[in-house]
Coordinates of C-alpha atoms and ligand atoms in Angstrom, one line a residue:
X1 CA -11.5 -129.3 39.9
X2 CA -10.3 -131.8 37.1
X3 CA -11.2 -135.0 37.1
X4 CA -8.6 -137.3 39.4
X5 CA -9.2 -134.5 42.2
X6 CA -12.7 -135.1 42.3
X7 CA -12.0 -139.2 42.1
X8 CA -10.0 -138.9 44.4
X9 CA -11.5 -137.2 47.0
X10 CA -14.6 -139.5 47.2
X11 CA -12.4 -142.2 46.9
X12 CA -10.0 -140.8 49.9
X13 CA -13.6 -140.3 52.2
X14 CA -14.1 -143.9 51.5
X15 CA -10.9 -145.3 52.6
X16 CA -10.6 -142.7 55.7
X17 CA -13.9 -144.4 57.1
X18 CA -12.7 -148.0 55.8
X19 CA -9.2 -147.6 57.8
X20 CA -11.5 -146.2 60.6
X21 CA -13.6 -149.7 60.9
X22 CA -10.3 -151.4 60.3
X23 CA -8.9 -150.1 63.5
X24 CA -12.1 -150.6 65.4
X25 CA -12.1 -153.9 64.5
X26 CA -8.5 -155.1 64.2
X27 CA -6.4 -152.6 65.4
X28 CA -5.2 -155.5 68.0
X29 CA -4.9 -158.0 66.3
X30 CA -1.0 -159.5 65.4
X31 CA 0.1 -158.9 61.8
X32 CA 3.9 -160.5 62.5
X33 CA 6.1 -160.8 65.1
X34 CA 9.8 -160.1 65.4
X35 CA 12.6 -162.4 65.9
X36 CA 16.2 -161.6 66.7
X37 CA 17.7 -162.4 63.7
X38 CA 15.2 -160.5 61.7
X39 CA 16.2 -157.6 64.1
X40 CA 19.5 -158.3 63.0
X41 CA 18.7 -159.2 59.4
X42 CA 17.2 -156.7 57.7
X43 CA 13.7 -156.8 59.2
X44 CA 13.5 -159.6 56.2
X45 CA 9.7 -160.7 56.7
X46 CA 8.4 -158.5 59.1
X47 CA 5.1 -156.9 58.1
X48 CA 4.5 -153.9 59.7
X49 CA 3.9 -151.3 56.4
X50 CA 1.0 -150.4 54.5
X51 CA 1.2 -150.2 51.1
X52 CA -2.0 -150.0 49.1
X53 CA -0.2 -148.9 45.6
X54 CA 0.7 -152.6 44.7
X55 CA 2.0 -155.7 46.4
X56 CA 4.6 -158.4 46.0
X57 CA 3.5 -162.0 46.4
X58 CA 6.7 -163.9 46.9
X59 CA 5.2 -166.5 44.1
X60 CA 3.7 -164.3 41.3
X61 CA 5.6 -160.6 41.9
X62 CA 4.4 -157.2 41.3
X63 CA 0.2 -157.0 41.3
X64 CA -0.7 -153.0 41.1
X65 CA -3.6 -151.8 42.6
X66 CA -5.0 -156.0 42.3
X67 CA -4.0 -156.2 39.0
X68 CA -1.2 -158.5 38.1
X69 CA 1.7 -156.7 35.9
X70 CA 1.3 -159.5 33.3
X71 CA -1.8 -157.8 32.6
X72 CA -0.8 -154.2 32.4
X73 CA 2.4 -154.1 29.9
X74 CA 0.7 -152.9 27.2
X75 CA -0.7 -150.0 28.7
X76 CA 0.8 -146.3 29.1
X77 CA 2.6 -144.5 31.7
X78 CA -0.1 -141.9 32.2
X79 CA -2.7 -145.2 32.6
X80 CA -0.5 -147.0 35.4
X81 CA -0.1 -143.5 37.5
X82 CA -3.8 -142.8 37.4
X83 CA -4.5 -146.4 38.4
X84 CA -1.7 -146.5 41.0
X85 CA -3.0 -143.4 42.4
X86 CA -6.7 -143.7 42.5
X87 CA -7.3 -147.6 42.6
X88 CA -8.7 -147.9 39.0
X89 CA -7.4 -147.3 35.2
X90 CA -8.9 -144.1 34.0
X91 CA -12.0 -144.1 31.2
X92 CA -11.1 -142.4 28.3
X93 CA -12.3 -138.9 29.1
X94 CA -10.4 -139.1 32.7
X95 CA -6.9 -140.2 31.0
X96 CA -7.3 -137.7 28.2
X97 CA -7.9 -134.8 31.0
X98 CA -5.0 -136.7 33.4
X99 CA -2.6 -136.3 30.2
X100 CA -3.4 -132.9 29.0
X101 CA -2.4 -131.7 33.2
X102 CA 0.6 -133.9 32.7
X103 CA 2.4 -132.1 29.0
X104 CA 1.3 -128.8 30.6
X105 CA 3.8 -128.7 33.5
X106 CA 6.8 -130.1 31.6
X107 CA 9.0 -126.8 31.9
X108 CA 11.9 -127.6 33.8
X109 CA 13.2 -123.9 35.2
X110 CA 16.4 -123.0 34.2
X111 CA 18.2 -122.7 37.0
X112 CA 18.4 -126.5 37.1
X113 CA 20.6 -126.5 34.0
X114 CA 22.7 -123.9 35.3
X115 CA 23.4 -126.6 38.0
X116 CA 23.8 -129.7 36.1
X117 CA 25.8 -127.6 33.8
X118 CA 28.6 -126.7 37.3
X119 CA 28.7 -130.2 38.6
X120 CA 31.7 -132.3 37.7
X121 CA 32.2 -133.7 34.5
X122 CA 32.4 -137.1 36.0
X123 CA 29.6 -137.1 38.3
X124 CA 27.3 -140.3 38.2
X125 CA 23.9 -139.8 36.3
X126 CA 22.1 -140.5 39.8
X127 CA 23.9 -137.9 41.9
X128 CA 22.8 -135.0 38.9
X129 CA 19.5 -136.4 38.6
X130 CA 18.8 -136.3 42.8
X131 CA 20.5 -133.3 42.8
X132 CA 18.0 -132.2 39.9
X133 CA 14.9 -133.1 41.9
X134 CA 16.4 -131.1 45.0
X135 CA 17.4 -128.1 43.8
X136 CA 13.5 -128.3 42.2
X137 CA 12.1 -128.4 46.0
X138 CA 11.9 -124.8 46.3
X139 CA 8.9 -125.5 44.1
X140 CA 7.0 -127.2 46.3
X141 CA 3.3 -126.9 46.4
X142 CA 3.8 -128.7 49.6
X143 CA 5.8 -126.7 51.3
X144 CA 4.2 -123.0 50.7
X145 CA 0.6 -124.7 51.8
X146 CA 2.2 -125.6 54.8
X147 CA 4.1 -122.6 55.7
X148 CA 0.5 -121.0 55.2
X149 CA -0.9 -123.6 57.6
X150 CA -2.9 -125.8 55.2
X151 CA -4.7 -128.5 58.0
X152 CA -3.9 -132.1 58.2
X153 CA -7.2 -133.3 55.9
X154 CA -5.7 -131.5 52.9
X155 CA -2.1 -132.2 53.4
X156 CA -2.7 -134.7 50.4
X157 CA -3.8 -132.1 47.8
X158 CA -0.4 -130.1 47.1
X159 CA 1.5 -133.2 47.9
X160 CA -0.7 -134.5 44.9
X161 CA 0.2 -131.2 42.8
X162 CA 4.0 -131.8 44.1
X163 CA 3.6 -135.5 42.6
X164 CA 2.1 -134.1 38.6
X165 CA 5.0 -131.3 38.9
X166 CA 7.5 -134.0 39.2
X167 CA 6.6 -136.9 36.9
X168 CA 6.0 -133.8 34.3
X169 CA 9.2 -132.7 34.4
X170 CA 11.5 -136.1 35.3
X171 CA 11.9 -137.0 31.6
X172 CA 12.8 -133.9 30.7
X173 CA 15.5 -133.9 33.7
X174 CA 16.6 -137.6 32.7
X175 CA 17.3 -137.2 29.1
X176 CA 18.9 -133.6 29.5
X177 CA 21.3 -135.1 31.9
X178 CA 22.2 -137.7 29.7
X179 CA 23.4 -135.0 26.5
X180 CA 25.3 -133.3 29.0
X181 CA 26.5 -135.8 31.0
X182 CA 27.5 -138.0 27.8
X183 CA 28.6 -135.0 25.2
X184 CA 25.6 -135.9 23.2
X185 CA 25.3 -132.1 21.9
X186 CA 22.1 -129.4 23.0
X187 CA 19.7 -130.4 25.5
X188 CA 16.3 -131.1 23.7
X189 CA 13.2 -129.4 24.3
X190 CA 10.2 -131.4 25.4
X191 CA 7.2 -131.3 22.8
X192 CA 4.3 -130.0 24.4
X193 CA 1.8 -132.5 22.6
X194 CA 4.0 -135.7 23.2
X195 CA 3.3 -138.5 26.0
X196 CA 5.8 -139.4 28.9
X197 CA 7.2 -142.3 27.0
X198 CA 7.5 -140.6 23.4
X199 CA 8.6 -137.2 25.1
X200 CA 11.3 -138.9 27.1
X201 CA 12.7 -140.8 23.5
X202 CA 12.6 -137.8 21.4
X203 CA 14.6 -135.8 24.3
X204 CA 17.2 -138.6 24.3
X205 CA 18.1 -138.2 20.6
X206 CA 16.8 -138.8 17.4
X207 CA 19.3 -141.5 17.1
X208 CA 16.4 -143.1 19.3
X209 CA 13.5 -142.0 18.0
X210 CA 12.1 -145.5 16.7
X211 CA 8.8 -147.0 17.0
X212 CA 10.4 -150.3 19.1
X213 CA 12.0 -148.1 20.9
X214 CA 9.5 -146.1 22.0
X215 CA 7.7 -149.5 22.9
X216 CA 10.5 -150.7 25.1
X217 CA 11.0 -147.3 27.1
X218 CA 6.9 -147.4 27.7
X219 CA 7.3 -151.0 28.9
X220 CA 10.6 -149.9 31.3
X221 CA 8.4 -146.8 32.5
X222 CA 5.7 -149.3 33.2
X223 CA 7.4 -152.2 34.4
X224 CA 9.6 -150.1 37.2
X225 CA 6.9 -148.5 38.7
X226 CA 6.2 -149.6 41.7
X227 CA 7.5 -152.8 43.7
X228 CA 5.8 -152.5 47.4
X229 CA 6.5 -150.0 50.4
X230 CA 9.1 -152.2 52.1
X231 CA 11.9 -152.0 49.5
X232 CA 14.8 -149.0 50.2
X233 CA 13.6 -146.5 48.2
X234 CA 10.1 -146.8 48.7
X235 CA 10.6 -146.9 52.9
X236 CA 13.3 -144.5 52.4
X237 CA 10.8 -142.0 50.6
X238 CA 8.1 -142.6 52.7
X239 CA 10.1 -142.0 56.1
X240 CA 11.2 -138.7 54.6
X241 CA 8.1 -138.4 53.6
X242 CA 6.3 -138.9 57.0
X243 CA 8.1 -135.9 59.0
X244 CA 6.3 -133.9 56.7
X245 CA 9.4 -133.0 53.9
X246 CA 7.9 -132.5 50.9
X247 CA 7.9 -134.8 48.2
X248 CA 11.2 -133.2 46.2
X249 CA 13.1 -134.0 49.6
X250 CA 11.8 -137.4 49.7
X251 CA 11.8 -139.0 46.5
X252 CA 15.3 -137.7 45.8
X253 CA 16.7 -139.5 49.0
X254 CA 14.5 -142.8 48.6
X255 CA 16.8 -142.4 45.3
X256 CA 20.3 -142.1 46.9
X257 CA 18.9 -145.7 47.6
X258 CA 17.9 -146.5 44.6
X259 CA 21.9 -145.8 42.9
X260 CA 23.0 -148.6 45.5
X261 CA 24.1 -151.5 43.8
X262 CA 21.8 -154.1 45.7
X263 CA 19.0 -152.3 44.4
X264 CA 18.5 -150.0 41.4
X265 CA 22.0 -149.7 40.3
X266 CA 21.7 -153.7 40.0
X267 CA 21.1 -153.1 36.0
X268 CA 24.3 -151.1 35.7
X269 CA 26.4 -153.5 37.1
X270 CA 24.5 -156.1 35.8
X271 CA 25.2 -154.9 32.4
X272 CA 29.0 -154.0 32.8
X273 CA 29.3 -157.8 34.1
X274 CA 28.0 -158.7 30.8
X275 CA 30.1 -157.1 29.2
X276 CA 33.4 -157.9 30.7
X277 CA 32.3 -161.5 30.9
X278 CA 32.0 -161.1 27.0
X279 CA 35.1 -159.5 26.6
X280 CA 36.9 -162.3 28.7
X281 CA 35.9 -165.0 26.1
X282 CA 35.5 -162.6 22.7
X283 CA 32.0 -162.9 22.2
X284 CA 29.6 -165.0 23.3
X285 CA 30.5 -167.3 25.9
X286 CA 29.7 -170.8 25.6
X287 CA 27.7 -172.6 28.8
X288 CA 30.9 -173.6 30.1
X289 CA 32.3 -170.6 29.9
X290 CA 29.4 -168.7 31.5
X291 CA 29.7 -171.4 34.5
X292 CA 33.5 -170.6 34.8
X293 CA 32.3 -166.9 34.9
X294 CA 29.5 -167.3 37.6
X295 CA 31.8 -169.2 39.6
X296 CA 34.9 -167.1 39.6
X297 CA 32.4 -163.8 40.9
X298 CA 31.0 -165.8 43.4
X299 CA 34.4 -167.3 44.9
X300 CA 35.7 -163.6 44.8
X301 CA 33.1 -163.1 47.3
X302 CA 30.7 -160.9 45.0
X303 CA 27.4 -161.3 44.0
X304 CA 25.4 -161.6 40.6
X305 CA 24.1 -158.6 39.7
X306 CA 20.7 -159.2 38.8
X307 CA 19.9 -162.1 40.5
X308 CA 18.1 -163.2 43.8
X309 CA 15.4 -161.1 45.6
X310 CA 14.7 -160.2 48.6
X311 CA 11.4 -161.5 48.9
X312 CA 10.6 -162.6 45.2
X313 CA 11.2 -166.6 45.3
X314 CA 10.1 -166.7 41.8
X315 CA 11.6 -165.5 38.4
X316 CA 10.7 -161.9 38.5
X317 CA 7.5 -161.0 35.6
X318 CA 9.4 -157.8 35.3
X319 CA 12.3 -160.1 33.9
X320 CA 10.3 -162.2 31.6
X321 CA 8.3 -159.2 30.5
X322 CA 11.9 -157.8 29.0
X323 CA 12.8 -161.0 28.0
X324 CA 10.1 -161.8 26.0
X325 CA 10.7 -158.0 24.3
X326 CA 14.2 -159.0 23.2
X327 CA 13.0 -162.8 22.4
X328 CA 10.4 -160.6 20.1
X329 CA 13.0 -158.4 18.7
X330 CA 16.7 -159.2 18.8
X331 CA 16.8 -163.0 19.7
X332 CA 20.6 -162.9 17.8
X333 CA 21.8 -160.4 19.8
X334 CA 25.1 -161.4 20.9
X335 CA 24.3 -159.2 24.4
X336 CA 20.8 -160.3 24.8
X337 CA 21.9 -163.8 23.9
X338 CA 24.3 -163.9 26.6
X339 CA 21.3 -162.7 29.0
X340 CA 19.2 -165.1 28.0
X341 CA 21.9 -168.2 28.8
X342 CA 22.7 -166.9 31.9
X343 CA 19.1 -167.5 32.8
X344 CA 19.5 -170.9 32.3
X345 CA 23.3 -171.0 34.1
X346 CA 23.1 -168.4 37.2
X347 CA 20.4 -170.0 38.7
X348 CA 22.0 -173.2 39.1
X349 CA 25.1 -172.3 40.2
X350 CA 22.8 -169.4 42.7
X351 CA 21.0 -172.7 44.4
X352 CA 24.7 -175.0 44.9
X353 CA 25.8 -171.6 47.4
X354 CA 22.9 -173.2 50.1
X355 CA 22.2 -169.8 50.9
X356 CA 20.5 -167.6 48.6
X357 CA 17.0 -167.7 49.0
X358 CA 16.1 -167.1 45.7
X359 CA 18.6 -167.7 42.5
X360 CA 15.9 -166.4 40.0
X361 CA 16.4 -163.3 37.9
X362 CA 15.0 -159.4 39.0
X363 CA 14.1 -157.2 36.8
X364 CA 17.5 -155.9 36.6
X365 CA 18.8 -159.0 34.7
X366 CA 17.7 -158.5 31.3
X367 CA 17.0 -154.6 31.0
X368 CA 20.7 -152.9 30.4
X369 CA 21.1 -155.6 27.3
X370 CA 18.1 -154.1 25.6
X371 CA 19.1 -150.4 25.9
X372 CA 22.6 -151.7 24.8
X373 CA 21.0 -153.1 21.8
X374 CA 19.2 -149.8 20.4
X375 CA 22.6 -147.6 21.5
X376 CA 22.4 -146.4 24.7
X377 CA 25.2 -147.7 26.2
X378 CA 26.3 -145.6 28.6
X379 CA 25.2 -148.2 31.7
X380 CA 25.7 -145.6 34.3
X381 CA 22.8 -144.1 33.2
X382 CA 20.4 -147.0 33.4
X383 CA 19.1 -146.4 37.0
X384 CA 18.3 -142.9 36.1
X385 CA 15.5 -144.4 33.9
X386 CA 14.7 -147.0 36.4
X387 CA 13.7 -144.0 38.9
X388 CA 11.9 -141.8 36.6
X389 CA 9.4 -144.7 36.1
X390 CA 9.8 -145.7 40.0
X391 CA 8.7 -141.9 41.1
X392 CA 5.1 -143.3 39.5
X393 CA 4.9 -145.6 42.8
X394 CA 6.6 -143.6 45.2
X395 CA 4.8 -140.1 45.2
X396 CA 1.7 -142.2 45.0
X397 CA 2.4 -144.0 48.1
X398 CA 3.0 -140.3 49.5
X399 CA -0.4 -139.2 48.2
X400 CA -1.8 -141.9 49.7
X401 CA -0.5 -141.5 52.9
X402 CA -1.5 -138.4 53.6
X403 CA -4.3 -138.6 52.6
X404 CA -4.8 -141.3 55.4
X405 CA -3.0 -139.4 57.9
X406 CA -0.3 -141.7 58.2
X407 CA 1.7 -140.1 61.1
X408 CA 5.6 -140.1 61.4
X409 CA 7.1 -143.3 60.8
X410 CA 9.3 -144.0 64.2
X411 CA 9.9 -147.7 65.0
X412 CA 12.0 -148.7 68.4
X413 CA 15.4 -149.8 67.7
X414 CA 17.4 -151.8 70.7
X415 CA 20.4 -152.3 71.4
X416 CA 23.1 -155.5 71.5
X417 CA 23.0 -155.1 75.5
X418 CA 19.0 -155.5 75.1
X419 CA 19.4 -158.9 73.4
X420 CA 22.1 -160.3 75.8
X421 CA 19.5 -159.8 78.6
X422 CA 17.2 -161.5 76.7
X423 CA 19.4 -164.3 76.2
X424 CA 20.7 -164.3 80.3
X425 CA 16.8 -163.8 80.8
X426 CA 14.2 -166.4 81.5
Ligands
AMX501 N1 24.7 -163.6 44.1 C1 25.5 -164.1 45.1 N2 25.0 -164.2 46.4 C2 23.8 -163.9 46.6 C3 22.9 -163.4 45.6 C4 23.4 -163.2 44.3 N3 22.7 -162.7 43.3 N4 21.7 -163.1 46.2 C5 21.8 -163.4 47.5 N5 23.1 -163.9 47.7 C6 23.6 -164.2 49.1 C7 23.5 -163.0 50.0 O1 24.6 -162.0 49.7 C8 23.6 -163.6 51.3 O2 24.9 -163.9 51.6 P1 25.6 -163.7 53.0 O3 24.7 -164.5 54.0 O4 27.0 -164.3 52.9 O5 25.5 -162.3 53.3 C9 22.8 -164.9 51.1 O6 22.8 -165.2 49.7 C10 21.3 -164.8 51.6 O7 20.7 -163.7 50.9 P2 19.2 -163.7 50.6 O8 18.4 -163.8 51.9 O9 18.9 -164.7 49.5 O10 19.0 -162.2 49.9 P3 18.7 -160.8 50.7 O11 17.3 -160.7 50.9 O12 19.6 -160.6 51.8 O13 19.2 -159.8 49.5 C11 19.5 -159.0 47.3 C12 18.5 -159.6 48.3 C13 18.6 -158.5 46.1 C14 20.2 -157.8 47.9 C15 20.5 -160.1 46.9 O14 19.8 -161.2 46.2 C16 21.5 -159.6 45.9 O15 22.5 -159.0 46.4 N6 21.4 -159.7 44.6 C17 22.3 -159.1 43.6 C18 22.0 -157.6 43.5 C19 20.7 -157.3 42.8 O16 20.4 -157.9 41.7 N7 20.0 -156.4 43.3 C20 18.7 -155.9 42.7 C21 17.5 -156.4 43.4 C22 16.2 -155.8 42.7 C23 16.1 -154.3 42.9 O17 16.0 -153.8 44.0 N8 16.2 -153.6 41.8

């Protein structure tokens, strides 16, 4: 048994009993309540998840596993998915071991290629990854344990040999699709000795293979990783997740949320709004012309991609983290300098509308400008790497919740009828 087994296991004893006491204790006491319009809002507010992997304070953003993100962008990949899985970053000895299990299931089978390879020449980059990560699920660990009638208890182990398979072989998946997809030439094999961050580079193209570029794809793998278990792809996922579909059914439709534009897909069209806002004014716009731009989306009744949150009320970290990267890096950049104006335009015009409760950046604001600098410009791809660093979070929420016997996630929807009664009602 390697190491993170072996952690894990006392640690998952630990927090069985712990939940245990929990519901002994508190399992009546009130957590939230529900109004109408949250019923018909979204469920905006209402707490009613666990999430142990990390948590979003509306003031300060992403904290994994306690620790704030501020604190954790210099550290690897490998280092943030041992820590978002077991509760603690791994000592030398356990990351080296944690690696070493990681470069050794990299092969993607070939059969997934022969897919990609068939589906239309113009399909997005998300529909071939999810379809990718599905036509993998017939190698679920999962899935053959069950059929062979592994009990409850252990329903966490091959979902936790499910969740290595998959992070292995993601960047392999990710930056295949993108030579095919974008007629960049042969798909590149993974090397067997590299990391997740430097395998995923070198697989792109060697036009990429730069030292600040490895840097910003480690920071974009950390940085994504996890954001709560209320947003769509993470409650998506874990819903799937919950009636027992393995975890290849279940991240790849938390990610057919993911590609919508109010979430992942945010920094593609946050990006090509950029860019067209660029090409309206030849270059880089002055302030006025950024305000002119802002408020002609708005009055055509769309939004700013990018911008608002909806439970950040705060400037995302994730945003200053990459904007502090390009600040480092590029500050000229007529792209990233456009970015970095906005910041001090959208929010402004955000806060006249009355309405949006939060006009700061997300992450999505600021990321698509820093791949455009180093020549990946095809924005359609962006949320492809936003959810090979997001499956860090999300198949760790679905080890975790097995292995604390989380049942099958069923809340009670009403109906329009049931609130007029309540209304005609006492
Ligand atoms: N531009 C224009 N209007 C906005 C806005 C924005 N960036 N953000 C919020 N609003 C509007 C909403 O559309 C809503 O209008 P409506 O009442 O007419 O429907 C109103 O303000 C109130 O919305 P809210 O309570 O502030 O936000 P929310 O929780 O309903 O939605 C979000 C949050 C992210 C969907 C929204 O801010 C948005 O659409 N932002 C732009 C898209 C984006 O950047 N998404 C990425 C989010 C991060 C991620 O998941 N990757």
């Amino acid at each position: 048994m390697s190491d993170i087994r072996n952690k894990l296991s006392k640690k998952i004893d630990e927090w069985r009993k712990e939940e245990k006491l929990i519901m002994e204790k508190a399992g009546n006491k009130e957590l939230s309540s529900v109004t109408v319009s949250q019923a018909f809002g979204g469920m905006r507010g209402v707490r009613a998840l666990i999430c142990d992997t990390s948590r979003v304070p509306q003031d300060e953003g992403l904290i994994i596993r306690g620790i704030h993100l501020k604190k954790l962008i210099d550290n690897t990949p490998e280092e943030i998915y041992f820590l978002l899985l077991t509760g603690e970053l791994p000592t030398k000895d356990e990351l080296s071991g944690f690696s070493s299990e990681i470069k050794s299931r990299k092969k993607v089978p070939d059969y997934v290629w022969d897919v990609l390879k068939h589906m239309p020449k113009d399909s997005h980059p998300m529909t071939m990854f999810n379809t990718a990560i599905l036509i993998l699920q017939k190698e679920s660990v999962f899935q053959k344990e069950y059929n062979a009638g592994i009990r409850k208890e252990d329903y966490w182990k091959p979902t936790l040999e499910d969740a290595i398979n998959i992070i292995a072989k993601l960047p392999a998946i990710a930056a295949g699709l993108y030579r095919m997809r974008f007629n960049k030439g042969e798909i590149i094999s993974a090397e067997p000795e590299s990391d997740l961050s430097g395998d995923y580079v070198h697989m792109l193209g060697k036009e990429f293979e730069t030292e600040d570029f490895y840097d910003l794809m480690k920071l974009y793998l950390v940085a994504h990783c996890d954001h709560e278990g209320g947003n769509v792809s993470a409650l998506a996922t874990q819903t799937i997740n919950s009636a027992l579909s393995d975890l290849y059914y279940s991240i790849s439709g938390g990610f057919n949320g993911l590609a919508g534009p109010l979430h992942g897909l945010a920094n593609q069209e946050s990006l090509k709004w950029i860019l067209e806002l660029m090409n309206k004014y030849g270059g880089t716009p002055s302030e006025d012309q950024l305000k002119n731009f802002v408020r002609e989306t708005l009055n055509s009744g769309k939004v700013i991609p990018g911008y608002g949150h909806a439970v950040l009320r705060v400037t995302d970290p994730r945003f200053e983290a990459f904007l502090n990267f390009g600040k480092k890096h590029f500050p000229e950049d007529p792209v990233f300098l456009t970015v970095s104006r906005l910041f001090e335009v959208v929010p402004v015009e955000l806060k006249k509308l009355d309405k949006v409760k939060n006009p700061w950046p997300n992450v999505d604001a600021a990321t698509g400008s820093l791949l455009y600098h180093y020549g990946l410009k095809e924005f359609s791809y962006y949320t492809v790497m936003f959810a090979v660093s997001r499956s860090l979070g999300l198949t760790a929420q679905a080890v975790l919740n097995r292995a604390l016997l989380k049942p099958l996630i069923r809340p009670k929807s009403v109906t329009t009828e049931d609130i007029k009664e309540l209304i005609n009602s006492k």
